[in-house]
C-alpha atoms as one frame of an Amber mdcrd trajectory, in Angstrom:
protein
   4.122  22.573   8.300   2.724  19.105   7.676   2.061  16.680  10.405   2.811
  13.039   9.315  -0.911  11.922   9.139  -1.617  14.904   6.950   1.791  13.548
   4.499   0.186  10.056   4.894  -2.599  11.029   3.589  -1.029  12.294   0.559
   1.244  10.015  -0.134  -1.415   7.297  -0.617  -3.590   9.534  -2.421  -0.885
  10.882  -5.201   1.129   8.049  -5.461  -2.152   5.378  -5.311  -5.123   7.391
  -6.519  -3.583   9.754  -9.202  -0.072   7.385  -9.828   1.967  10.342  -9.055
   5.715   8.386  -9.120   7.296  12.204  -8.813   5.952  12.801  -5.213   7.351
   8.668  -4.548  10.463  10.414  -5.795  10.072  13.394  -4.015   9.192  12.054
  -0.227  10.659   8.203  -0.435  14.419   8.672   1.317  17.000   6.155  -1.332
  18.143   4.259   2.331  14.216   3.663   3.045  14.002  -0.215   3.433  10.071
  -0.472   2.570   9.243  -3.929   4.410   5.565  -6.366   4.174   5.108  -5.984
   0.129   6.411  -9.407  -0.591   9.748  -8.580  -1.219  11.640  -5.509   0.566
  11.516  -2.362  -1.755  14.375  -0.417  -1.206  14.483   3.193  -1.826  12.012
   5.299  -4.963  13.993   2.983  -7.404  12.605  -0.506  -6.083   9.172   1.087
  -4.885   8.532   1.956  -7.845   9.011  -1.638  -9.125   6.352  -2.921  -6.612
   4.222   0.283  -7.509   4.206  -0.244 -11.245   3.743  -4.541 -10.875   0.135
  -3.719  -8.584  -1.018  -1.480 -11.745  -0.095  -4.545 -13.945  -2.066  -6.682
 -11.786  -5.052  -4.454 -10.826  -6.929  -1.672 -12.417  -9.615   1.453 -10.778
  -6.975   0.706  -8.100  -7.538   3.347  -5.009  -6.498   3.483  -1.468  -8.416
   4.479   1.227  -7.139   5.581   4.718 -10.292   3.811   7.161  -7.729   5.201
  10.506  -4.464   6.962  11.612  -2.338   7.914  14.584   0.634   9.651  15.192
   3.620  10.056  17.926   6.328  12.123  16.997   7.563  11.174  13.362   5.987
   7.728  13.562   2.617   7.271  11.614   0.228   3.974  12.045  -3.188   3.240
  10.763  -5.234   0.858   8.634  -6.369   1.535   4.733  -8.200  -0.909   2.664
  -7.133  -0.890  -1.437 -10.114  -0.896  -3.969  -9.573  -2.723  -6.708 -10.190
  -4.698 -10.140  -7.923  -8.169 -10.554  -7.551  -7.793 -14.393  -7.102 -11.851
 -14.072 -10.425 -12.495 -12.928 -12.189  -9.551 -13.649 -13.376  -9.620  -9.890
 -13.579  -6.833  -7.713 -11.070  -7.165  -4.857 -11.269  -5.144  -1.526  -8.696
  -5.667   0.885  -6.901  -4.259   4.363  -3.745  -3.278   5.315  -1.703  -1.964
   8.518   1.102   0.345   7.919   3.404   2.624   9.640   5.602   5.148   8.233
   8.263   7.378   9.823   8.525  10.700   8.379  11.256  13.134   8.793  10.908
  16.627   7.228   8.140  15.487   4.558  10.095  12.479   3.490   9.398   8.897
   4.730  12.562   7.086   6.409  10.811   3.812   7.189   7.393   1.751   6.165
   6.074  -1.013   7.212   3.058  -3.066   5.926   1.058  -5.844   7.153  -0.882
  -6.804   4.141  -4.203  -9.069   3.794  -3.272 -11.060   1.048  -4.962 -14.158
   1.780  -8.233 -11.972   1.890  -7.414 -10.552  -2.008  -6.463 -13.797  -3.225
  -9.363 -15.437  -1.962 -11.949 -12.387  -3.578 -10.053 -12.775  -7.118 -10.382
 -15.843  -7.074  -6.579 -17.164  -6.528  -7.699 -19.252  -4.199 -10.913 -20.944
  -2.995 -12.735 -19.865  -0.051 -12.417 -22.480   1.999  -9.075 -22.890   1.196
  -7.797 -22.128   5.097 -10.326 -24.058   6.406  -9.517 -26.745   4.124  -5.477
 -26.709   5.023  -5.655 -26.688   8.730  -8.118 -29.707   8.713  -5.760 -31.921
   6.044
């Protein structure tokens, strides 16, 4: 049997790195509220929505899991996403948090804390100094 870093694991590597929407089917739970993407994705049918909108904005997109931890069904850790904004034809490399609750190989709940400011600023969205720039107006 799986442990829930080892279904981690795989779930960002065959639904990120290979765009495997079957296994999303397969191992996302219809009641799962996924929270942090921007908008709540709820259940295969809405992450797939979010799923197929970062391939429209990013290509060579991978994800790689930098650190994990598990208690029972819950699973936390850290990944960074890999990245080409097709906008700006810049190379993006960003972090996020995450923690997913598995039950029986399928996930129940996720949550994301996503670096967006970091990927905007790298694509070119926004300037560098654009936090530095805010705080002081």
């Amino acid at each position: 049997m799986k442990t829930g870093k080892e279904w981690t694991e795989e779930w960002f590597d065959r639904v990120w790195n290979h765009k495997d929407t079957d296994f999303i089917h397969d191992h996302l739970s219809p009641e799962c509220v996924i929270a942090g993407l921007g908008v709540p994705a709820r259940g295969p049918d809405g992450f797939l929505l979010f799923h197929q909108s970062m391939f429209e904005i990013f290509d060579d997109l991978r994800i790689e899991v930098t650190e994990q931890a598990e208690e029972g069904e819950l699973v936390v850790g850290n990944a960074r996403i890999i990245a080409l904004h097709k906008a700006s034809e810049k190379q993006v490399d960003f972090e996020f948090g995450y923690s997913v609750r598995w039950v029986d190989g399928v996930i129940q709940t996720a949550h994301n804390i996503v670096d967006y400011l970091s990927m905007c600023t790298q694509a070119g969205i926004l300037e560098e100094d654009f936090l530095s720039r805010s705080l002081m107006a």
